[in-house]
PDB file of C-alpha atoms and ligand atoms in Angstrom:
ATOM      1  CA  UNK J 170     -69.408 -49.566 -16.095  1.00 50.00           C
ATOM      2  CA  UNK J 171     -68.569 -46.923 -17.620  1.00 55.00           C
ATOM      3  CA  UNK J 172     -70.219 -45.392 -21.377  1.00 52.00           C
ATOM      4  CA  UNK J 173     -68.017 -46.960 -24.054  1.00 50.00           C
ATOM      5  CA  UNK J 174     -67.981 -50.729 -22.106  1.00 51.00           C
ATOM      6  CA  UNK J 175     -71.654 -50.343 -21.920  1.00 53.00           C
ATOM      7  CA  UNK J 176     -72.014 -49.700 -25.888  1.00 49.00           C
ATOM      8  CA  UNK J 177     -69.596 -53.130 -26.670  1.00 46.00           C
ATOM      9  CA  UNK J 178     -71.243 -55.054 -23.873  1.00 51.00           C
ATOM     10  CA  UNK J 179     -74.758 -54.017 -25.487  1.00 48.00           C
ATOM     11  CA  UNK J 180     -73.452 -54.339 -29.030  1.00 49.00           C
ATOM     12  CA  UNK J 181     -71.826 -57.862 -28.520  1.00 49.00           C
ATOM     13  CA  UNK J 182     -74.384 -58.946 -25.744  1.00 49.00           C
ATOM     14  CA  UNK J 183     -77.893 -57.875 -27.207  1.00 44.00           C
ATOM     15  CA  UNK J 184     -77.334 -60.097 -30.663  1.00 42.00           C
ATOM     16  CA  UNK J 185     -76.097 -63.183 -28.941  1.00 44.00           C
ATOM     17  CA  UNK J 186     -79.348 -62.830 -26.685  1.00 43.00           C
ATOM     18  CA  UNK J 187     -81.970 -62.808 -29.582  1.00 41.00           C
ATOM     19  CA  UNK J 188     -79.449 -65.626 -31.453  1.00 40.00           C
ATOM     20  CA  UNK J 189     -78.156 -66.032 -34.684  1.00 38.00           C
ATOM     21  CA  UNK J 190     -80.321 -64.950 -37.761  1.00 36.00           C
ATOM     22  CA  UNK J 191     -81.516 -61.845 -36.131  1.00 36.00           C
ATOM     23  CA  UNK J 192     -78.583 -60.046 -35.863  1.00 37.00           C
ATOM     24  CA  UNK J 193     -79.905 -56.743 -38.222  1.00 38.00           C
ATOM     25  CA  UNK J 194     -82.897 -56.171 -36.270  1.00 42.00           C
ATOM     26  CA  UNK J 195     -80.709 -56.532 -33.322  1.00 43.00           C
ATOM     27  CA  UNK J 196     -78.314 -53.857 -34.394  1.00 44.00           C
ATOM     28  CA  UNK J 197     -81.762 -51.824 -35.324  1.00 46.00           C
ATOM     29  CA  UNK J 198     -82.847 -52.027 -32.074  1.00 50.00           C
ATOM     30  CA  UNK J 199     -79.171 -50.718 -30.769  1.00 54.00           C
ATOM     31  CA  UNK J 200     -79.005 -47.980 -33.146  1.00 57.00           C
ATOM     32  CA  UNK J 201     -82.600 -47.317 -31.956  1.00 59.00           C
ATOM     33  CA  UNK J 202     -81.005 -46.362 -28.217  1.00 66.00           C
ATOM     34  CA  UNK J 203     -81.334 -42.523 -28.335  1.00 69.00           C
ATOM     35  CA  UNK J 204     -78.116 -40.808 -26.688  1.00 73.00           C
ATOM     36  CA  UNK J 205     -78.147 -39.954 -22.744  1.00 85.00           C
ATOM     37  CA  UNK J 206     -78.799 -36.357 -23.038  1.00 94.00           C
ATOM     38  CA  UNK J 207     -76.726 -34.835 -20.591  1.00 96.00           C
ATOM     39  CA  UNK J 208     -78.564 -33.382 -16.926  1.00 97.00           C
ATOM     40  CA  UNK J 209     -78.201 -32.403 -13.356  1.00 98.00           C
ATOM     41  CA  UNK J 210     -79.994 -35.105 -10.680  1.00 98.00           C
ATOM     42  CA  UNK J 211     -80.272 -33.919  -7.457  1.00 98.00           C
ATOM     43  CA  UNK J 212     -80.502 -36.262  -4.748  1.00 98.00           C
ATOM     44  CA  UNK J 213     -81.562 -36.518  -1.035  1.00 98.00           C
ATOM     45  CA  UNK J 214     -83.286 -33.118  -1.844  1.00 97.00           C
ATOM     46  CA  UNK J 215     -84.464 -30.899   1.205  1.00 96.00           C
ATOM     47  CA  UNK J 216     -82.455 -33.006   3.516  1.00 97.00           C
ATOM     48  CA  UNK J 217     -79.078 -32.179   5.362  1.00 97.00           C
ATOM     49  CA  UNK J 218     -77.561 -34.570   2.776  1.00 98.00           C
ATOM     50  CA  UNK J 219     -79.031 -32.939  -0.813  1.00 98.00           C
ATOM     51  CA  UNK J 220     -76.339 -32.783  -3.228  1.00 98.00           C
ATOM     52  CA  UNK J 221     -76.594 -32.771  -7.206  1.00 98.00           C
ATOM     53  CA  UNK J 222     -74.397 -34.580  -9.996  1.00 98.00           C
ATOM     54  CA  UNK J 223     -74.157 -33.588 -13.122  1.00 98.00           C
ATOM     55  CA  UNK J 224     -74.346 -36.030 -16.199  1.00 98.00           C
ATOM     56  CA  UNK J 225     -72.167 -34.683 -19.393  1.00 98.00           C
ATOM     57  CA  UNK J 226     -71.875 -36.933 -22.331  1.00 97.00           C
ATOM     58  CA  UNK J 227     -70.519 -36.994 -25.232  1.00 97.00           C
ATOM     59  CA  UNK J 228     -72.259 -37.793 -28.505  1.00 95.00           C
ATOM     60  CA  UNK J 229     -68.635 -39.739 -29.124  1.00 96.00           C
ATOM     61  CA  UNK J 230     -68.309 -42.671 -27.053  1.00 96.00           C
ATOM     62  CA  UNK J 231     -65.741 -42.864 -25.241  1.00 97.00           C
ATOM     63  CA  UNK J 232     -63.948 -42.723 -21.240  1.00 98.00           C
ATOM     64  CA  UNK J 233     -66.491 -41.812 -18.307  1.00 98.00           C
ATOM     65  CA  UNK J 234     -64.729 -39.930 -15.617  1.00 98.00           C
ATOM     66  CA  UNK J 235     -66.214 -38.930 -12.485  1.00 98.00           C
ATOM     67  CA  UNK J 236     -65.811 -35.588 -10.525  1.00 98.00           C
ATOM     68  CA  UNK J 237     -66.178 -35.860  -6.813  1.00 98.00           C
ATOM     69  CA  UNK J 238     -65.661 -32.484  -4.369  1.00 98.00           C
ATOM     70  CA  UNK J 239     -66.495 -31.007  -1.375  1.00 98.00           C
ATOM     71  CA  UNK J 240     -66.347 -34.651   0.501  1.00 98.00           C
ATOM     72  CA  UNK J 241     -63.955 -32.660   3.273  1.00 97.00           C
ATOM     73  CA  UNK J 242     -66.251 -29.030   3.818  1.00 97.00           C
ATOM     74  CA  UNK J 243     -63.217 -27.534   5.126  1.00 96.00           C
ATOM     75  CA  UNK J 244     -61.618 -27.664   1.246  1.00 96.00           C
ATOM     76  CA  UNK J 245     -62.921 -24.960  -0.598  1.00 96.00           C
ATOM     77  CA  UNK J 246     -60.934 -25.286  -3.479  1.00 96.00           C
ATOM     78  CA  UNK J 247     -62.603 -28.632  -4.582  1.00 97.00           C
ATOM     79  CA  UNK J 248     -65.919 -27.809  -4.498  1.00 96.00           C
ATOM     80  CA  UNK J 249     -65.150 -24.421  -6.375  1.00 96.00           C
ATOM     81  CA  UNK J 250     -62.881 -25.730  -8.911  1.00 97.00           C
ATOM     82  CA  UNK J 251     -65.495 -28.901  -9.727  1.00 98.00           C
ATOM     83  CA  UNK J 252     -67.731 -26.275 -10.589  1.00 97.00           C
ATOM     84  CA  UNK J 253     -66.558 -24.912 -13.467  1.00 96.00           C
ATOM     85  CA  UNK J 254     -67.102 -28.186 -14.869  1.00 98.00           C
ATOM     86  CA  UNK J 255     -70.897 -28.511 -14.763  1.00 97.00           C
ATOM     87  CA  UNK J 256     -71.827 -27.487 -18.168  1.00 96.00           C
ATOM     88  CA  UNK J 257     -68.540 -28.312 -19.733  1.00 96.00           C
ATOM     89  CA  UNK J 258     -69.966 -30.267 -23.445  1.00 96.00           C
ATOM     90  CA  UNK J 259     -67.991 -33.380 -24.310  1.00 97.00           C
ATOM     91  CA  UNK J 260     -67.258 -34.138 -27.589  1.00 97.00           C
ATOM     92  CA  UNK J 261     -65.989 -37.878 -26.982  1.00 98.00           C
ATOM     93  CA  UNK J 262     -66.149 -39.520 -23.496  1.00 98.00           C
ATOM     94  CA  UNK J 263     -68.254 -38.404 -20.636  1.00 98.00           C
ATOM     95  CA  UNK J 264     -67.961 -36.448 -17.200  1.00 98.00           C
ATOM     96  CA  UNK J 265     -70.153 -37.358 -14.209  1.00 98.00           C
ATOM     97  CA  UNK J 266     -69.606 -33.965 -11.475  1.00 98.00           C
ATOM     98  CA  UNK J 267     -70.368 -34.171  -7.893  1.00 98.00           C
ATOM     99  CA  UNK J 268     -69.097 -30.920  -6.953  1.00 98.00           C
ATOM    100  CA  UNK J 269     -70.278 -30.889  -3.768  1.00 98.00           C
ATOM    101  CA  UNK J 270     -71.286 -34.381  -1.966  1.00 98.00           C
ATOM    102  CA  UNK J 271     -71.102 -33.781   1.592  1.00 98.00           C
ATOM    103  CA  UNK J 272     -73.365 -31.048   1.885  1.00 97.00           C
ATOM    104  CA  UNK J 273     -72.952 -31.097   5.681  1.00 97.00           C
ATOM    105  CA  UNK J 274     -69.905 -30.689   6.414  1.00 97.00           C
ATOM    106  CA  UNK J 275     -69.498 -27.987   3.413  1.00 97.00           C
ATOM    107  CA  UNK J 276     -72.481 -26.197   5.114  1.00 96.00           C
ATOM    108  CA  UNK J 277     -70.866 -26.061   8.763  1.00 96.00           C
ATOM    109  CA  UNK J 278     -67.044 -25.566   7.033  1.00 95.00           C
ATOM    110  CA  UNK J 279     -65.679 -28.499   8.565  1.00 96.00           C
ATOM    111  CA  UNK J 280     -63.745 -31.902   7.496  1.00 97.00           C
ATOM    112  CA  UNK J 281     -66.566 -33.952   8.868  1.00 97.00           C
ATOM    113  CA  UNK J 282     -70.080 -34.233   7.486  1.00 96.00           C
ATOM    114  CA  UNK J 283     -72.851 -36.186   9.681  1.00 97.00           C
ATOM    115  CA  UNK J 284     -70.767 -39.868   9.879  1.00 97.00           C
ATOM    116  CA  UNK J 285     -67.183 -38.265  10.381  1.00 97.00           C
ATOM    117  CA  UNK J 286     -65.339 -38.163   8.245  1.00 97.00           C
ATOM    118  CA  UNK J 287     -66.405 -39.212   4.860  1.00 98.00           C
ATOM    119  CA  UNK J 288     -63.293 -40.168   3.206  1.00 97.00           C
ATOM    120  CA  UNK J 289     -62.736 -43.216   6.027  1.00 97.00           C
ATOM    121  CA  UNK J 290     -66.284 -44.275   5.028  1.00 98.00           C
ATOM    122  CA  UNK J 291     -66.139 -46.145   2.266  1.00 98.00           C
ATOM    123  CA  UNK J 292     -65.374 -49.578   3.267  1.00 97.00           C
ATOM    124  CA  UNK J 293     -68.522 -49.897   5.307  1.00 97.00           C
ATOM    125  CA  UNK J 294     -71.196 -52.599   4.359  1.00 97.00           C
ATOM    126  CA  UNK J 295     -74.504 -50.989   2.349  1.00 97.00           C
ATOM    127  CA  UNK J 296     -76.424 -51.710   5.080  1.00 98.00           C
ATOM    128  CA  UNK J 297     -74.171 -49.986   7.641  1.00 98.00           C
ATOM    129  CA  UNK J 298     -76.069 -47.304  10.412  1.00 98.00           C
ATOM    130  CA  UNK J 299     -73.465 -44.551  10.064  1.00 98.00           C
ATOM    131  CA  UNK J 300     -75.854 -41.646   8.749  1.00 98.00           C
ATOM    132  CA  UNK J 301     -73.958 -40.725   5.891  1.00 98.00           C
ATOM    133  CA  UNK J 302     -73.507 -44.621   4.280  1.00 98.00           C
ATOM    134  CA  UNK J 303     -77.114 -43.039   1.862  1.00 98.00           C
ATOM    135  CA  UNK J 304     -74.627 -40.934   0.147  1.00 98.00           C
ATOM    136  CA  UNK J 305     -71.577 -42.720   0.280  1.00 98.00           C
ATOM    137  CA  UNK J 306     -73.434 -45.923  -1.746  1.00 98.00           C
ATOM    138  CA  UNK J 307     -74.662 -43.477  -4.192  1.00 98.00           C
ATOM    139  CA  UNK J 308     -71.209 -42.696  -5.333  1.00 98.00           C
ATOM    140  CA  UNK J 309     -70.842 -46.197  -5.442  1.00 98.00           C
ATOM    141  CA  UNK J 310     -73.131 -46.215  -7.816  1.00 98.00           C
ATOM    142  CA  UNK J 311     -71.333 -43.582  -9.843  1.00 98.00           C
ATOM    143  CA  UNK J 312     -67.951 -45.252  -9.516  1.00 98.00           C
ATOM    144  CA  UNK J 313     -69.370 -48.060 -11.277  1.00 98.00           C
ATOM    145  CA  UNK J 314     -70.292 -45.883 -14.605  1.00 97.00           C
ATOM    146  CA  UNK J 315     -67.134 -44.699 -14.608  1.00 98.00           C
ATOM    147  CA  UNK J 316     -63.837 -45.583 -15.448  1.00 98.00           C
ATOM    148  CA  UNK J 317     -61.296 -42.568 -14.169  1.00 98.00           C
ATOM    149  CA  UNK J 318     -62.247 -41.274 -10.298  1.00 98.00           C
ATOM    150  CA  UNK J 319     -60.613 -37.691  -9.518  1.00 98.00           C
ATOM    151  CA  UNK J 320     -61.493 -37.510  -5.702  1.00 98.00           C
ATOM    152  CA  UNK J 321     -60.153 -33.219  -4.868  1.00 98.00           C
ATOM    153  CA  UNK J 322     -59.004 -31.949  -1.922  1.00 97.00           C
ATOM    154  CA  UNK J 323     -57.030 -29.533  -0.173  1.00 97.00           C
ATOM    155  CA  UNK J 324     -54.079 -29.896   1.676  1.00 95.00           C
ATOM    156  CA  UNK J 325     -51.437 -27.482   4.024  1.00 94.00           C
ATOM    157  CA  UNK J 326     -47.776 -27.125   2.638  1.00 97.00           C
ATOM    158  CA  UNK J 327     -46.164 -29.176   0.014  1.00 98.00           C
ATOM    159  CA  UNK J 328     -45.946 -33.130  -0.391  1.00 97.00           C
ATOM    160  CA  UNK J 329     -42.548 -33.993  -1.015  1.00 97.00           C
ATOM    161  CA  UNK J 330     -41.127 -37.969  -1.635  1.00 96.00           C
ATOM    162  CA  UNK J 331     -37.737 -36.844  -0.019  1.00 97.00           C
ATOM    163  CA  UNK J 332     -37.504 -34.401   3.628  1.00 97.00           C
ATOM    164  CA  UNK J 333     -36.457 -31.311   2.155  1.00 97.00           C
ATOM    165  CA  UNK J 334     -38.306 -29.183   4.977  1.00 97.00           C
ATOM    166  CA  UNK J 335     -40.499 -28.483   7.437  1.00 97.00           C
ATOM    167  CA  UNK J 336     -43.248 -27.506   4.645  1.00 97.00           C
ATOM    168  CA  UNK J 337     -41.902 -29.992   1.762  1.00 98.00           C
ATOM    169  CA  UNK J 338     -42.091 -33.806   2.779  1.00 97.00           C
ATOM    170  CA  UNK J 339     -43.256 -37.091   2.569  1.00 95.00           C
ATOM    171  CA  UNK J 340     -45.991 -36.552   5.364  1.00 95.00           C
ATOM    172  CA  UNK J 341     -47.703 -33.458   3.276  1.00 96.00           C
ATOM    173  CA  UNK J 342     -50.536 -33.828   0.822  1.00 96.00           C
ATOM    174  CA  UNK J 343     -50.330 -29.914  -0.739  1.00 97.00           C
ATOM    175  CA  UNK J 344     -49.466 -30.198  -4.617  1.00 98.00           C
ATOM    176  CA  UNK J 345     -49.764 -33.693  -5.074  1.00 98.00           C
ATOM    177  CA  UNK J 346     -51.919 -36.645  -7.167  1.00 98.00           C
ATOM    178  CA  UNK J 347     -52.548 -39.764  -5.104  1.00 97.00           C
ATOM    179  CA  UNK J 348     -53.010 -43.168  -6.190  1.00 97.00           C
ATOM    180  CA  UNK J 349     -53.065 -46.226  -4.038  1.00 96.00           C
ATOM    181  CA  UNK J 350     -50.440 -48.199  -5.704  1.00 96.00           C
ATOM    182  CA  UNK J 351     -48.704 -47.658  -9.258  1.00 96.00           C
ATOM    183  CA  UNK J 352     -49.644 -51.388 -10.908  1.00 97.00           C
ATOM    184  CA  UNK J 353     -52.897 -53.049 -10.083  1.00 96.00           C
ATOM    185  CA  UNK J 354     -53.140 -56.665 -11.356  1.00 96.00           C
ATOM    186  CA  UNK J 355     -56.774 -57.352 -12.533  1.00 93.00           C
ATOM    187  CA  UNK J 356     -57.734 -61.208 -12.143  1.00 89.00           C
ATOM    188  CA  UNK J 357     -57.793 -61.410 -16.401  1.00 92.00           C
ATOM    189  CA  UNK J 358     -53.970 -60.683 -16.099  1.00 93.00           C
ATOM    190  CA  UNK J 359     -54.917 -57.076 -17.386  1.00 94.00           C
ATOM    191  CA  UNK J 360     -52.694 -54.439 -15.083  1.00 96.00           C
ATOM    192  CA  UNK J 361     -54.426 -50.966 -14.686  1.00 96.00           C
ATOM    193  CA  UNK J 362     -51.254 -48.754 -14.997  1.00 97.00           C
ATOM    194  CA  UNK J 363     -52.088 -45.563 -12.852  1.00 97.00           C
ATOM    195  CA  UNK J 364     -48.127 -44.596 -11.674  1.00 98.00           C
ATOM    196  CA  UNK J 365     -48.064 -44.043 -15.259  1.00 98.00           C
ATOM    197  CA  UNK J 366     -51.579 -42.185 -15.685  1.00 98.00           C
ATOM    198  CA  UNK J 367     -51.192 -39.974 -12.762  1.00 98.00           C
ATOM    199  CA  UNK J 368     -47.470 -39.157 -13.831  1.00 98.00           C
ATOM    200  CA  UNK J 369     -48.595 -38.178 -17.102  1.00 98.00           C
ATOM    201  CA  UNK J 370     -51.156 -35.686 -15.445  1.00 98.00           C
ATOM    202  CA  UNK J 371     -48.758 -34.536 -13.806  1.00 98.00           C
ATOM    203  CA  UNK J 372     -46.213 -34.036 -16.047  1.00 98.00           C
ATOM    204  CA  UNK J 373     -48.627 -32.129 -18.357  1.00 98.00           C
ATOM    205  CA  UNK J 374     -49.937 -29.989 -15.544  1.00 98.00           C
ATOM    206  CA  UNK J 375     -46.654 -28.889 -14.897  1.00 98.00           C
ATOM    207  CA  UNK J 376     -46.072 -27.793 -17.943  1.00 97.00           C
ATOM    208  CA  UNK J 377     -48.417 -24.812 -17.301  1.00 96.00           C
ATOM    209  CA  UNK J 378     -47.028 -23.914 -13.566  1.00 96.00           C
ATOM    210  CA  UNK J 379     -44.721 -21.256 -14.080  1.00 95.00           C
ATOM    211  CA  UNK J 380     -43.554 -21.828 -10.603  1.00 95.00           C
ATOM    212  CA  UNK J 381     -41.290 -24.655  -9.547  1.00 96.00           C
ATOM    213  CA  UNK J 382     -42.159 -24.303  -5.498  1.00 96.00           C
ATOM    214  CA  UNK J 383     -45.616 -25.446  -6.810  1.00 97.00           C
ATOM    215  CA  UNK J 384     -45.298 -28.403  -9.168  1.00 98.00           C
ATOM    216  CA  UNK J 385     -47.279 -31.438  -8.504  1.00 98.00           C
ATOM    217  CA  UNK J 386     -45.286 -34.402  -7.315  1.00 98.00           C
ATOM    218  CA  UNK J 387     -46.752 -38.362  -7.713  1.00 98.00           C
ATOM    219  CA  UNK J 388     -47.427 -39.646  -4.087  1.00 97.00           C
ATOM    220  CA  UNK J 389     -48.721 -42.721  -3.777  1.00 96.00           C
ATOM    221  CA  UNK J 390     -49.057 -44.160  -0.514  1.00 95.00           C
ATOM    222  CA  UNK J 391     -48.934 -48.023  -0.866  1.00 95.00           C
ATOM    223  CA  UNK J 392     -52.592 -48.090   0.884  1.00 92.00           C
ATOM    224  CA  UNK J 393     -52.475 -51.966   0.385  1.00 90.00           C
ATOM    225  CA  UNK J 394     -49.658 -53.121   1.741  1.00 91.00           C
ATOM    226  CA  UNK J 395     -48.356 -53.960   5.266  1.00 90.00           C
ATOM    227  CA  UNK J 396     -45.502 -51.378   5.500  1.00 91.00           C
ATOM    228  CA  UNK J 397     -48.014 -48.715   4.417  1.00 89.00           C
ATOM    229  CA  UNK J 398     -48.093 -45.299   6.559  1.00 86.00           C
ATOM    230  CA  UNK J 399     -51.411 -44.839   5.271  1.00 87.00           C
ATOM    231  CA  UNK J 400     -53.706 -47.632   6.282  1.00 89.00           C
ATOM    232  CA  UNK J 401     -56.315 -44.672   6.962  1.00 90.00           C
ATOM    233  CA  UNK J 402     -56.608 -44.592   3.107  1.00 92.00           C
ATOM    234  CA  UNK J 403     -58.524 -48.313   3.160  1.00 91.00           C
ATOM    235  CA  UNK J 404     -61.428 -46.707   3.866  1.00 95.00           C
ATOM    236  CA  UNK J 405     -60.938 -43.488   1.412  1.00 97.00           C
ATOM    237  CA  UNK J 406     -63.320 -42.837  -1.943  1.00 98.00           C
ATOM    238  CA  UNK J 407     -60.040 -43.678  -4.274  1.00 98.00           C
ATOM    239  CA  UNK J 408     -58.381 -46.833  -2.927  1.00 97.00           C
ATOM    240  CA  UNK J 409     -62.729 -48.139  -3.255  1.00 98.00           C
ATOM    241  CA  UNK J 410     -62.428 -47.423  -6.481  1.00 98.00           C
ATOM    242  CA  UNK J 411     -59.599 -49.175  -7.497  1.00 97.00           C
ATOM    243  CA  UNK J 412     -60.301 -52.262  -5.301  1.00 96.00           C
ATOM    244  CA  UNK J 413     -63.530 -53.303  -5.520  1.00 96.00           C
ATOM    245  CA  UNK J 414     -64.136 -51.784  -8.659  1.00 96.00           C
ATOM    246  CA  UNK J 415     -60.968 -52.028 -10.610  1.00 96.00           C
ATOM    247  CA  UNK J 416     -61.318 -48.010 -11.942  1.00 97.00           C
ATOM    248  CA  UNK J 417     -58.516 -45.610 -11.786  1.00 97.00           C
ATOM    249  CA  UNK J 418     -58.770 -43.392  -9.298  1.00 98.00           C
ATOM    250  CA  UNK J 419     -56.572 -40.498  -8.776  1.00 98.00           C
ATOM    251  CA  UNK J 420     -57.056 -37.829  -5.069  1.00 98.00           C
ATOM    252  CA  UNK J 421     -55.617 -34.454  -6.457  1.00 98.00           C
ATOM    253  CA  UNK J 422     -54.586 -32.334  -3.686  1.00 98.00           C
ATOM    254  CA  UNK J 423     -53.832 -28.390  -3.826  1.00 98.00           C
ATOM    255  CA  UNK J 424     -51.857 -26.759  -1.516  1.00 97.00           C
ATOM    256  CA  UNK J 425     -53.492 -24.496   1.100  1.00 96.00           C
ATOM    257  CA  UNK J 426     -50.720 -22.409   1.225  1.00 96.00           C
ATOM    258  CA  UNK J 427     -51.791 -20.249  -1.165  1.00 94.00           C
ATOM    259  CA  UNK J 428     -55.370 -18.066  -2.169  1.00 92.00           C
ATOM    260  CA  UNK J 429     -58.054 -19.717  -2.961  1.00 94.00           C
ATOM    261  CA  UNK J 430     -58.387 -18.252  -6.503  1.00 94.00           C
ATOM    262  CA  UNK J 431     -54.896 -20.115  -6.822  1.00 95.00           C
ATOM    263  CA  UNK J 432     -55.990 -23.340  -5.207  1.00 96.00           C
ATOM    264  CA  UNK J 433     -58.837 -23.435  -7.457  1.00 96.00           C
ATOM    265  CA  UNK J 434     -56.472 -22.648 -10.435  1.00 96.00           C
ATOM    266  CA  UNK J 435     -53.590 -25.029 -10.116  1.00 97.00           C
ATOM    267  CA  UNK J 436     -56.647 -27.350  -9.447  1.00 98.00           C
ATOM    268  CA  UNK J 437     -58.225 -26.475 -13.082  1.00 98.00           C
ATOM    269  CA  UNK J 438     -54.819 -27.218 -14.044  1.00 98.00           C
ATOM    270  CA  UNK J 439     -54.731 -30.680 -12.491  1.00 98.00           C
ATOM    271  CA  UNK J 440     -58.057 -31.618 -13.899  1.00 98.00           C
ATOM    272  CA  UNK J 441     -58.172 -30.392 -17.131  1.00 98.00           C
ATOM    273  CA  UNK J 442     -54.966 -32.307 -17.676  1.00 98.00           C
ATOM    274  CA  UNK J 443     -56.886 -35.650 -16.180  1.00 98.00           C
ATOM    275  CA  UNK J 444     -59.470 -35.357 -18.884  1.00 98.00           C
ATOM    276  CA  UNK J 445     -57.127 -35.300 -21.635  1.00 98.00           C
ATOM    277  CA  UNK J 446     -54.808 -38.086 -20.302  1.00 98.00           C
ATOM    278  CA  UNK J 447     -57.659 -39.952 -19.780  1.00 98.00           C
ATOM    279  CA  UNK J 448     -58.296 -39.211 -23.495  1.00 98.00           C
ATOM    280  CA  UNK J 449     -61.589 -36.956 -23.394  1.00 98.00           C
ATOM    281  CA  UNK J 450     -62.536 -34.314 -25.769  1.00 98.00           C
ATOM    282  CA  UNK J 451     -64.574 -31.576 -24.215  1.00 97.00           C
ATOM    283  CA  UNK J 452     -65.585 -28.720 -26.664  1.00 96.00           C
ATOM    284  CA  UNK J 453     -63.863 -26.258 -24.362  1.00 95.00           C
ATOM    285  CA  UNK J 454     -61.894 -26.480 -20.594  1.00 97.00           C
ATOM    286  CA  UNK J 455     -62.353 -23.983 -17.897  1.00 95.00           C
ATOM    287  CA  UNK J 456     -59.300 -21.190 -17.710  1.00 94.00           C
ATOM    288  CA  UNK J 457     -56.631 -22.126 -15.525  1.00 94.00           C
ATOM    289  CA  UNK J 458     -55.292 -18.484 -15.322  1.00 90.00           C
ATOM    290  CA  UNK J 459     -55.609 -17.504 -11.881  1.00 89.00           C
ATOM    291  CA  UNK J 460     -57.030 -14.013 -13.421  1.00 85.00           C
ATOM    292  CA  UNK J 461     -59.906 -15.588 -13.813  1.00 83.00           C
ATOM    293  CA  UNK J 462     -60.759 -16.785 -10.379  1.00 82.00           C
ATOM    294  CA  UNK J 463     -60.535 -13.764  -9.348  1.00 77.00           C
ATOM    295  CA  UNK J 464     -64.446 -12.655  -8.485  1.00 79.00           C
ATOM    296  CA  UNK J 465     -63.822 -15.202  -5.878  1.00 72.00           C
ATOM    297  CA  UNK J 466     -63.822 -13.218  -2.723  1.00 56.00           C
ATOM    298  CA  UNK J 467     -61.746 -14.801  -0.207  1.00 57.00           C
ATOM    299  CA  UNK J 468     -64.883 -13.556   2.113  1.00 44.00           C
ATOM    300  CA  UNK J 469     -67.513 -15.687   0.989  1.00 52.00           C
ATOM    301  CA  UNK J 470     -65.511 -18.403   2.850  1.00 53.00           C
ATOM    302  CA  UNK J 471     -65.044 -18.540   6.032  1.00 50.00           C
ATOM    303  CA  UNK J 472     -60.971 -18.251   6.860  1.00 47.00           C
ATOM    304  CA  UNK J 473     -59.857 -21.982   6.796  1.00 47.00           C
ATOM    305  CA  UNK J 474     -58.493 -22.724  10.880  1.00 48.00           C
ATOM    306  CA  UNK J 475     -54.692 -23.705  10.764  1.00 49.00           C
ATOM    307  CA  UNK J 476     -55.975 -26.520  13.065  1.00 47.00           C
ATOM    308  CA  UNK J 477     -56.970 -29.677  10.955  1.00 48.00           C
ATOM    309  CA  UNK J 478     -53.459 -29.959   8.284  1.00 53.00           C
ATOM    310  CA  UNK J 479     -55.293 -33.220   6.514  1.00 57.00           C
ATOM    311  CA  UNK J 480     -55.326 -33.050   3.068  1.00 59.00           C
TER     312      UNK J 480
HETATM  313 ZN1  LIG N   3     -58.995 -33.754   1.908  1.00 53.19          ZN
END
């Protein structure tokens, strides 16, 4: 549950619990709650699965956006981009940032961690014997605290809903916002308009990208329907976020067909757009220019093998 909804629920539930007549007392109690302080917490310290979570709270109530990166260890653009948000100060709303989720995979510069492809483990039960299940279970708790979820990735070539060429077609993952469905119907009758949100994020991002070859597209994988080509995505973090916790979840994919600095720049553009479209205000967003990423020496990251082509 996001901060905004937690505050609303508390404001409604506390007076109800203590009964009429004590409303003022209850309100004072609510007001006495200290503002949550931004902080960083490390989980599974000194193990091969150690990772940090950066909780960044705004003073004004608003939605909470969770940014997860490094679920695949061979997609350096994702975790380098996410690390640029670990000290952001929100004014309205909150950010929860997990830059390097799959530590074992990142250290090995491989897609898979200790328990295989972590982005296929989110449909396992909490009691599963997969070695990565404790990491997955913790992320599920973070998703519960959020309203929006971003999972950052890097893949080869360019997604396009139509077949343009061998490197630009519906089977590719680069430069797209991945959603599992356009509209999700909540039991209450309300709808989560993921398609609308992803489209607005794409439009906002593309305004900052001069070269049209690198414009983002919305990639609706229609994961739940029988005829989907992406059945495997039913184990993904974003699919779990939407179908189990009813959160607006988007996979942000940038291409590997560019320099690392450019990839981080494209991801920064997409994340900034997602933050703004979610209605979260921060004191200052990271720079989107490639020059700002010039310090990212390519040598810092081992050359990415072209053998792995998944996003
Ligand atoms: Zn990936």
